[in-house]
Coordinates of C-alpha atoms in Angstrom, one line a residue:
X1 CA -74.7 -62.8 50.4
X2 CA -75.8 -64.9 47.5
X3 CA -78.9 -62.8 47.1
X4 CA -76.8 -59.7 47.2
X5 CA -74.5 -61.0 44.5
X6 CA -77.5 -62.0 42.4
X7 CA -79.0 -58.5 42.6
X8 CA -75.7 -56.8 41.8
X9 CA -75.3 -59.1 38.8
X10 CA -78.8 -58.3 37.6
X11 CA -78.3 -54.6 38.0
X12 CA -75.0 -54.8 36.1
X13 CA -76.7 -56.7 33.3
X14 CA -79.5 -54.1 33.2
X15 CA -76.9 -51.3 33.0
X16 CA -75.0 -52.9 30.2
X17 CA -78.3 -53.4 28.3
X18 CA -79.2 -49.7 28.7
X19 CA -75.8 -48.6 27.5
X20 CA -75.7 -51.0 24.6
X21 CA -75.2 -48.2 22.0
X22 CA -71.8 -47.3 23.6
X23 CA -70.8 -50.9 24.3
X24 CA -68.5 -50.9 21.4
X25 CA -66.6 -48.0 22.9
X26 CA -66.0 -49.9 26.2
X27 CA -63.3 -52.5 26.4
X28 CA -62.8 -54.5 29.6
X29 CA -59.3 -55.4 30.7
X30 CA -58.4 -58.1 33.3
X31 CA -56.3 -57.9 36.5
X32 CA -55.5 -61.1 38.3
X33 CA -55.0 -61.0 42.1
X34 CA -52.7 -63.9 43.0
X35 CA -51.6 -63.4 46.6
X36 CA -53.4 -62.7 49.9
X37 CA -52.8 -59.4 51.5
X38 CA -50.8 -57.8 48.6
X39 CA -51.6 -54.4 47.2
X40 CA -52.3 -54.1 43.5
X41 CA -52.5 -51.0 41.2
X42 CA -55.4 -50.9 38.8
X43 CA -55.5 -48.2 36.1
X44 CA -59.0 -47.6 34.7
X45 CA -59.8 -45.1 32.0
X46 CA -62.9 -42.9 32.6
X47 CA -66.1 -44.5 31.2
X48 CA -64.2 -47.8 30.7
X49 CA -64.2 -51.0 32.7
X50 CA -61.6 -53.5 34.0
X51 CA -62.3 -57.0 35.3
X52 CA -60.5 -58.1 38.5
X53 CA -60.1 -61.9 39.1
X54 CA -59.2 -63.3 42.5
X55 CA -57.4 -66.6 43.0
X56 CA -59.7 -67.5 45.9
X57 CA -63.4 -66.8 46.5
X58 CA -64.2 -63.5 48.3
X59 CA -67.1 -62.7 50.5
X60 CA -67.2 -58.9 50.7
X61 CA -66.2 -55.9 48.5
X62 CA -65.9 -52.2 49.4
X63 CA -64.6 -49.1 47.6
X64 CA -63.6 -46.0 49.4
X65 CA -65.0 -43.4 47.0
X66 CA -67.8 -44.7 44.8
X67 CA -68.0 -41.4 42.9
X68 CA -64.6 -42.2 41.4
X69 CA -65.1 -45.9 40.6
X70 CA -68.1 -48.3 40.8
X71 CA -67.9 -52.0 41.4
X72 CA -70.0 -55.1 40.9
X73 CA -69.4 -58.8 41.5
X74 CA -69.9 -61.1 38.5
X75 CA -69.1 -64.2 40.5
X76 CA -67.3 -65.1 43.8
X77 CA -64.0 -64.7 42.0
X78 CA -64.7 -61.9 39.5
X79 CA -65.2 -58.1 40.1
X80 CA -66.3 -55.6 37.5
X81 CA -64.7 -52.1 38.1
X82 CA -66.0 -49.1 36.1
X83 CA -64.2 -45.7 36.1
X84 CA -66.6 -42.8 36.6
X85 CA -64.5 -39.7 37.2
X86 CA -60.7 -38.9 37.4
X87 CA -59.1 -39.6 40.7
X88 CA -57.8 -42.3 43.0
X89 CA -59.6 -44.7 45.4
X90 CA -59.1 -48.1 47.1
X91 CA -60.9 -51.4 46.4
X92 CA -60.8 -53.8 49.4
X93 CA -61.5 -57.5 49.0
X94 CA -62.3 -59.7 52.0
X95 CA -63.0 -63.5 52.2
X96 CA -66.0 -65.1 53.8
X97 CA -64.6 -64.9 57.3
X98 CA -63.8 -61.2 57.0
X99 CA -60.1 -61.6 56.4
X100 CA -58.3 -59.3 54.0
X101 CA -57.5 -60.8 50.7
X102 CA -56.0 -57.7 49.1
X103 CA -56.2 -53.9 48.6
X104 CA -56.4 -52.7 45.0
X105 CA -55.3 -49.1 44.3
X106 CA -57.8 -47.9 41.7
X107 CA -56.6 -44.9 39.6
X108 CA -59.2 -43.4 37.2
X109 CA -57.7 -41.2 34.5
X110 CA -59.0 -39.4 31.5
X111 CA -59.6 -41.6 28.5
X112 CA -56.8 -40.6 26.0
X113 CA -57.1 -43.6 23.7
X114 CA -59.4 -41.9 21.3
X115 CA -57.5 -38.7 21.7
X116 CA -54.3 -40.4 20.6
X117 CA -56.0 -41.9 17.6
X118 CA -57.4 -38.5 16.5
X119 CA -54.1 -36.8 17.1
X120 CA -52.3 -39.4 14.8
X121 CA -55.0 -38.8 12.1
X122 CA -54.8 -35.0 12.2
X123 CA -51.0 -34.6 12.7
X124 CA -49.5 -37.9 11.5
X125 CA -45.9 -36.7 11.3
X126 CA -45.7 -34.9 14.6
X127 CA -43.6 -36.3 17.4
X128 CA -46.0 -35.5 20.2
X129 CA -46.3 -37.6 23.3
X130 CA -49.5 -37.8 25.3
X131 CA -49.8 -38.6 29.0
X132 CA -52.3 -38.2 31.8
X133 CA -51.7 -36.4 35.1
X134 CA -54.4 -36.6 37.7
X135 CA -57.5 -35.5 35.8
X136 CA -55.7 -33.8 32.9
X137 CA -53.7 -34.4 29.8
X138 CA -50.0 -33.6 29.4
X139 CA -48.5 -33.0 25.9
X140 CA -44.8 -33.2 25.4
X141 CA -42.4 -33.7 22.6
X142 CA -41.6 -31.5 19.6
X143 CA -44.0 -29.9 17.1
X144 CA -42.7 -28.8 13.7
X145 CA -44.4 -25.4 13.9
X146 CA -46.4 -23.1 16.3
X147 CA -49.6 -23.6 14.3
X148 CA -49.4 -27.4 14.6
X149 CA -48.7 -27.2 18.3
X150 CA -51.8 -25.0 18.7
X151 CA -53.9 -27.6 16.8
X152 CA -52.8 -30.3 19.2
X153 CA -53.7 -28.1 22.2
X154 CA -57.1 -27.3 20.7
X155 CA -57.8 -31.0 20.2
X156 CA -56.7 -31.8 23.7
X157 CA -59.1 -29.2 25.1
X158 CA -62.0 -31.1 23.6
X159 CA -61.1 -34.1 25.8
X160 CA -60.0 -32.3 29.0
X161 CA -61.3 -28.7 29.0
X162 CA -59.0 -26.4 30.9
X163 CA -56.9 -29.3 32.1
X164 CA -54.3 -29.5 29.4
X165 CA -50.6 -29.0 30.2
X166 CA -48.3 -27.9 27.4
X167 CA -44.7 -29.2 27.7
X168 CA -44.1 -29.2 23.9
X169 CA -41.3 -27.4 22.1
X170 CA -41.3 -26.0 18.6
X171 CA -38.7 -27.3 16.2
X172 CA -37.7 -26.1 12.7
X173 CA -36.4 -22.7 11.8
X174 CA -37.9 -19.9 13.8
X175 CA -35.8 -17.0 12.7
X176 CA -36.9 -14.8 9.8
X177 CA -34.8 -12.3 7.8
X178 CA -36.8 -9.7 6.0
X179 CA -35.4 -8.0 2.9
X180 CA -37.2 -4.8 1.9
X181 CA -36.5 -2.9 -1.3
X182 CA -37.6 0.7 -1.7
X183 CA -37.3 1.9 -5.4
X184 CA -38.4 5.4 -6.5
X185 CA -37.9 7.3 -9.7
X186 CA -38.7 11.0 -10.1
X187 CA -38.7 12.8 -13.5
X188 CA -39.1 16.5 -14.0
X189 CA -39.5 18.4 -17.3
X190 CA -39.9 22.2 -17.5
X191 CA -40.1 24.6 -20.4
X192 CA -40.3 28.5 -20.5
X193 CA -40.7 30.9 -23.4
X194 CA -40.8 34.7 -22.7
X195 CA -40.2 37.9 -24.7
X196 CA -39.6 41.5 -23.5
X197 CA -39.4 44.8 -25.4
X198 CA -37.8 48.1 -24.2
X199 CA -36.7 51.4 -25.7
X200 CA -34.3 54.2 -24.7
X201 CA -30.6 54.8 -24.3
X202 CA -27.8 53.5 -26.4
X203 CA -28.3 49.9 -27.0
X204 CA -25.2 47.6 -26.8
X205 CA -22.9 50.6 -27.6
X206 CA -23.6 50.5 -31.4
X207 CA -26.0 50.7 -34.3
X208 CA -26.9 46.9 -34.1
X209 CA -25.9 44.3 -31.6
X210 CA -26.6 40.8 -30.2
X211 CA -25.7 39.4 -26.8
X212 CA -26.6 35.9 -25.5
X213 CA -26.6 34.7 -21.9
X214 CA -26.4 31.3 -20.2
X215 CA -26.4 30.2 -16.7
X216 CA -22.7 29.3 -16.8
X217 CA -21.6 32.7 -18.1
X218 CA -21.2 35.9 -16.2
X219 CA -24.2 38.2 -16.1
X220 CA -24.8 40.2 -19.3
X221 CA -23.1 43.6 -19.5
X222 CA -25.5 46.4 -18.3
X223 CA -24.2 49.0 -20.7
X224 CA -27.2 51.3 -21.0
X225 CA -30.7 52.0 -19.8
X226 CA -32.4 49.6 -22.2
X227 CA -30.3 46.6 -21.1
X228 CA -30.7 47.6 -17.5
X229 CA -34.5 47.4 -18.0
X230 CA -34.3 44.1 -19.8
X231 CA -31.7 42.5 -17.4
X232 CA -32.3 43.9 -13.9
X233 CA -29.8 43.1 -11.3
X234 CA -30.3 39.5 -9.8
X235 CA -32.2 38.1 -12.8
X236 CA -31.0 34.8 -14.0
X237 CA -29.9 35.1 -17.7
X238 CA -29.8 31.4 -18.5
X239 CA -31.3 30.7 -21.9
X240 CA -31.7 34.4 -22.7
X241 CA -30.9 36.4 -25.9
X242 CA -30.8 40.3 -26.1
X243 CA -31.2 41.9 -29.5
X244 CA -31.0 45.7 -29.9
X245 CA -30.7 48.3 -32.7
X246 CA -30.7 52.1 -33.1
X247 CA -32.8 54.1 -35.5
X248 CA -31.7 57.8 -35.1
X249 CA -33.0 58.9 -31.8
X250 CA -35.0 55.7 -31.2
X251 CA -33.3 52.8 -29.4
X252 CA -35.1 49.4 -29.3
X253 CA -34.1 46.3 -27.3
X254 CA -35.8 42.9 -27.5
X255 CA -35.2 40.1 -24.9
X256 CA -36.1 36.5 -25.7
X257 CA -36.0 33.9 -23.0
X258 CA -36.3 30.2 -23.8
X259 CA -35.4 27.6 -21.2
X260 CA -35.9 23.8 -21.1
X261 CA -34.9 21.7 -18.1
X262 CA -35.0 18.0 -17.4
X263 CA -34.0 16.1 -14.3
X264 CA -34.2 12.5 -12.9
X265 CA -33.9 11.4 -9.3
X266 CA -33.3 7.8 -8.4
X267 CA -33.8 6.5 -4.8
X268 CA -33.0 3.0 -3.7
X269 CA -32.9 1.5 -0.2
X270 CA -32.6 -2.1 0.8
X271 CA -32.7 -2.6 4.6
X272 CA -32.4 -6.2 5.9
X273 CA -33.4 -7.2 9.4
X274 CA -33.7 -10.5 11.3
X275 CA -36.0 -11.4 14.2
X276 CA -37.3 -14.5 16.1
X277 CA -40.7 -15.7 15.2
X278 CA -43.3 -13.7 17.2
X279 CA -40.8 -11.0 18.3
X280 CA -40.7 -7.4 17.1
X281 CA -37.6 -6.0 15.3
X282 CA -36.8 -2.3 14.6
X283 CA -34.4 -0.7 12.2
X284 CA -33.4 2.9 11.5
X285 CA -30.7 4.1 9.2
X286 CA -30.7 7.9 9.2
X287 CA -31.0 10.3 12.1
X288 CA -33.3 12.5 14.2
X289 CA -34.3 16.1 13.4
X290 CA -35.0 18.5 16.3
X291 CA -38.4 20.1 16.2
X292 CA -39.5 22.8 18.7
X293 CA -42.8 22.1 20.4
X294 CA -44.7 24.7 22.3
X295 CA -46.0 23.8 25.8
X296 CA -49.0 25.1 27.8
X297 CA -46.8 27.2 30.1
X298 CA -45.5 29.2 27.1
X299 CA -42.2 27.3 27.0
X300 CA -40.6 25.5 24.1
X301 CA -39.2 22.0 24.2
X302 CA -37.3 20.1 21.6
X303 CA -38.8 16.9 20.2
X304 CA -36.7 14.7 17.9
X305 CA -38.4 13.2 14.8
X306 CA -36.6 10.3 13.1
X307 CA -35.9 10.3 9.4
X308 CA -34.1 8.0 7.0
X309 CA -34.9 4.3 6.3
X310 CA -37.2 2.8 9.0
X311 CA -38.4 -0.8 9.3
X312 CA -40.5 -2.4 12.0
X313 CA -41.9 -5.9 11.6
X314 CA -43.2 -9.0 13.6
X315 CA -42.7 -12.3 11.8
X316 CA -44.7 -15.4 12.7
X317 CA -43.7 -18.8 11.3
X318 CA -47.1 -20.4 10.9
X319 CA -46.5 -23.8 9.3
X320 CA -43.3 -25.1 7.7
X321 CA -42.0 -22.2 5.5
X322 CA -45.3 -20.2 5.6
X323 CA -44.7 -16.8 7.3
X324 CA -47.2 -14.3 8.5
X325 CA -45.6 -10.8 8.3
X326 CA -46.9 -7.7 10.2
X327 CA -44.7 -4.8 9.2
X328 CA -44.2 -1.0 8.9
X329 CA -41.7 0.5 6.5
X330 CA -40.9 4.1 5.6
X331 CA -38.3 6.2 3.8
X332 CA -38.1 9.9 4.8
X333 CA -35.9 12.8 4.1
X334 CA -35.6 16.5 5.2
X335 CA -37.4 18.9 2.8
X336 CA -36.2 22.5 3.3
X337 CA -38.4 23.9 0.5
X338 CA -41.6 23.2 2.4
X339 CA -40.4 24.3 5.9
X340 CA -42.0 27.1 8.0
X341 CA -40.5 30.0 9.9
X342 CA -41.7 31.1 13.3
X343 CA -40.0 34.2 14.7
X344 CA -36.4 33.4 14.6
X345 CA -36.9 29.6 14.2
X346 CA -37.0 27.8 10.9
X347 CA -38.4 24.2 10.9
X348 CA -37.9 22.0 7.9
X349 CA -40.5 19.7 6.5
X350 CA -40.2 16.0 5.7
X351 CA -40.7 13.9 2.6
X352 CA -42.0 10.6 3.7
X353 CA -43.1 7.4 1.9
X354 CA -44.4 4.7 4.2
X355 CA -46.6 1.6 4.4
X356 CA -48.2 -0.5 7.1
X357 CA -49.7 -3.9 6.3
X358 CA -49.9 -7.6 7.1
X359 CA -49.2 -10.2 4.5
X360 CA -48.6 -14.0 4.3
X361 CA -46.1 -15.6 2.1
X362 CA -43.6 -18.4 2.0
X363 CA -39.8 -18.5 2.4
X364 CA -38.1 -16.7 -0.5
X365 CA -41.3 -15.4 -2.1
X366 CA -41.7 -11.7 -2.8
X367 CA -44.6 -9.3 -2.5
X368 CA -45.1 -5.8 -3.8
X369 CA -46.9 -4.4 -0.8
X370 CA -47.0 -0.8 -2.0
X371 CA -46.9 1.2 -5.2
X372 CA -47.4 4.8 -6.1
X373 CA -47.6 6.6 -9.5
X374 CA -48.0 10.4 -9.6
X375 CA -48.1 12.6 -12.6
X376 CA -48.4 16.4 -11.9
X377 CA -48.9 18.8 -14.8
X378 CA -48.9 22.6 -14.7
X379 CA -48.9 25.2 -17.5
X380 CA -49.3 29.0 -17.5
X381 CA -49.7 31.4 -20.4
X382 CA -49.5 35.2 -19.7
X383 CA -49.7 38.1 -22.1
X384 CA -50.2 41.9 -22.4
X385 CA -53.9 42.6 -23.0
X386 CA -54.7 43.2 -26.7
X387 CA -51.1 43.4 -27.7
X388 CA -50.6 39.7 -27.1
X389 CA -53.3 38.9 -29.7
X390 CA -51.6 40.8 -32.5
X391 CA -50.5 38.3 -35.2
X392 CA -46.8 37.6 -35.4
X393 CA -45.7 40.6 -33.2
X394 CA -48.0 39.4 -30.4
X395 CA -45.5 36.8 -29.5
X396 CA -43.2 39.6 -28.2
X397 CA -45.9 40.3 -25.6
X398 CA -46.6 36.7 -24.4
X399 CA -44.9 34.3 -22.1
X400 CA -45.6 30.6 -21.5
X401 CA -44.5 28.1 -18.8
X402 CA -44.8 24.3 -18.7
X403 CA -44.0 22.1 -15.8
X404 CA -44.5 18.3 -15.4
X405 CA -43.4 16.1 -12.5
X406 CA -43.7 12.3 -12.5
X407 CA -42.9 10.0 -9.6
X408 CA -43.1 6.2 -9.3
X409 CA -42.5 4.3 -6.1
X410 CA -42.7 0.5 -5.3
X411 CA -41.9 -1.4 -2.0
X412 CA -41.1 -5.1 -2.3
X413 CA -40.7 -7.4 0.7
X414 CA -39.0 -10.9 0.7
X415 CA -38.8 -13.0 3.9
X416 CA -36.2 -15.8 4.4
X417 CA -35.9 -18.5 7.1
X418 CA -32.4 -18.3 8.3
X419 CA -30.0 -20.0 10.7
X420 CA -26.8 -18.7 12.3
X421 CA -23.4 -19.5 10.8
X422 CA -20.0 -19.6 12.3
X423 CA -18.2 -16.3 12.9
X424 CA -15.1 -17.0 10.8
X425 CA -17.3 -17.4 7.7
X426 CA -18.6 -13.8 8.0
X427 CA -17.0 -10.8 6.3
X428 CA -17.4 -7.1 7.1
X429 CA -17.2 -4.2 4.6
X430 CA -14.1 -3.0 6.6
X431 CA -12.3 -6.3 6.0
X432 CA -11.5 -5.3 2.4
X433 CA -9.9 -2.0 3.3
X434 CA -7.5 -1.5 6.1
X435 CA -5.4 1.6 7.0
X436 CA -2.0 1.7 5.2
X437 CA 1.3 1.6 6.9
X438 CA 3.7 4.6 6.6
X439 CA 5.7 2.6 4.1
X440 CA 2.7 1.8 1.9
X441 CA 1.5 5.4 2.1
X442 CA 4.7 7.4 1.6
X443 CA 6.9 5.1 -0.5
X444 CA 4.4 3.1 -2.5
X445 CA 1.6 5.6 -2.7
X446 CA -1.1 3.2 -1.5
X447 CA -4.1 4.6 0.4
X448 CA -5.1 1.1 1.7
X449 CA -3.1 -1.6 3.2
X450 CA -2.9 -5.3 2.3
X451 CA -6.0 -7.3 3.5
X452 CA -5.4 -9.7 6.4
X453 CA -4.4 -13.3 5.8
X454 CA -6.1 -16.4 7.0
X455 CA -9.7 -17.6 6.7
X456 CA -11.2 -14.1 7.3
X457 CA -8.9 -12.6 4.6
X458 CA -10.0 -15.2 2.1
X459 CA -13.6 -14.6 2.8
X460 CA -13.0 -10.8 2.6
X461 CA -11.6 -11.2 -0.9
X462 CA -14.8 -12.8 -2.2
X463 CA -17.4 -10.8 -4.1
X464 CA -20.6 -11.2 -2.1
X465 CA -23.9 -10.8 -3.9
X466 CA -26.2 -12.3 -1.4
X467 CA -27.2 -11.5 2.2
X468 CA -24.5 -11.3 4.9
X469 CA -24.4 -13.2 8.2
X470 CA -27.0 -16.0 7.7
X471 CA -27.5 -19.2 5.9
X472 CA -30.7 -19.4 3.8
X473 CA -32.5 -22.6 3.3

C-alpha cells in the first residue's frame, strides 16, 4: 500500500511537471470529509482539480468511471481529484480494514469561469446569467438587443460547441414604425404654330373679315367653302385666328394657329406602417384592377393587379436604436392612354414607380433611397416643299411643334422605435366630425354635430402634426 501511494504520488508529480505551462490555469479547491459513512457532493470543472481531505487515514480509493474523473493520493488523508470530461461519477473512500469512510458524488462540468470573464469583457452591461447543465452551457437573463444576444451565443459555442441552451429574452423596444414619403413633380410645356391658306367662296360674308377662336368659345361659324376648308368639322379651334378678304372674283382665307400650354402635376403619398422586429408588414391603399389572362385551353380568366400605394418591409433592431430595414415601396395608378384593345376587351396600362432595397439607419434618421429625374424633349417642323422656303410668305406654309416633359421623383424613409400607448389617448379622423342631429341640420344649418365630450373629445380637438397611435422615443 505504501509503495502504491508512493508510485501514484510520483506519477502525479510527473504529470504536474509536464503540464507546467498550464499550471497557472488550474486552481485546486479543497473539500473536507468530516464524518464516516456520509455522502458528499464534489463539483469539479473540466481540466481543473479539487483536493479532498479526510479526517481519518484511508487505505483504499476507487472511482466508478475514470474517464470522467481521475484520482491520486497525496497522503493517507489527502486525495487529488482531476476533472477530465463532463459527467457524474462516484469516489469511494475505505479505511485500512476495508470499512467505508464515505462516498463522494463527483460531478464534472464544463469550465465556465473563463467564459464568464470573457462575457463580462465583451458585453459588460448585459444582464446575462451563465449556468452549466450536464455537459453544456445554459444562458438566461435579458439581452438589450438581438445582436448582443447572438454575440453571447457565439462566444458560448466556443466553449461548448453544439451544447448551448438559449433561455435569454430580448429587452428594449422591438417595434418599428416606418414612415415613407413619395414626392413627385411633373411639368409639361407645349407650343404650336401653324398657318393655312385657302381660296374660293365668299369669305366671312363680306369684303374683309376677321374671326378668332378659343377652346372656351363655340366652334367658328362655317359660313362658306373657304372657312369650311380651314375649319373642318371636329377640329379644335383653340388659339386660332381666321383672316379673309375678297378681291373681285378671288376669295382668300388665311388661318393662323398659335397655342402654348403648361401644366404641373404634384403627387405626394406618406404611408406609415408598424411591425415587430424581424416580422414582415404589408400595406396597400388603392385597389385591384381586373386583367384578363388567356389560358392554354383557350379560356380567359381574370387576374387582379393591385395599384395605389404599396409598402412591404421587414425591420430588424440590431443594436440599441440601430435598425436594419429591408423594404419594397411602390406608387402606381391606372393609365388609360397606354392601354391595349383585344377584340371587345380594353385593358388599361399602369404607371408605376417602385423601389426595393436594404438600408441601415438609426431611430429617427432619414434616407433618400430612390430618386428619378427625367427630361423629355420633342420638336417637329413641317412645311410645304419649296413654298416653305420663300422669305416672309414661307411662314404661311410652315408649322412647328414643341413639347417638353419633366418629372422628378424622390422616396424618403424614416424609421422610428415605438411603444404602444393607452387607447383613450388616441384620436381618429372621424372624431372631429360626427353626424348632425335633425335640430342642428334643419334649424341651425349645421352639417356636422358637436364633437363628443370627455377625454376623447379633448384629444379630438387637438391639431395633430405627428404620427398617430404610438409614442416615439
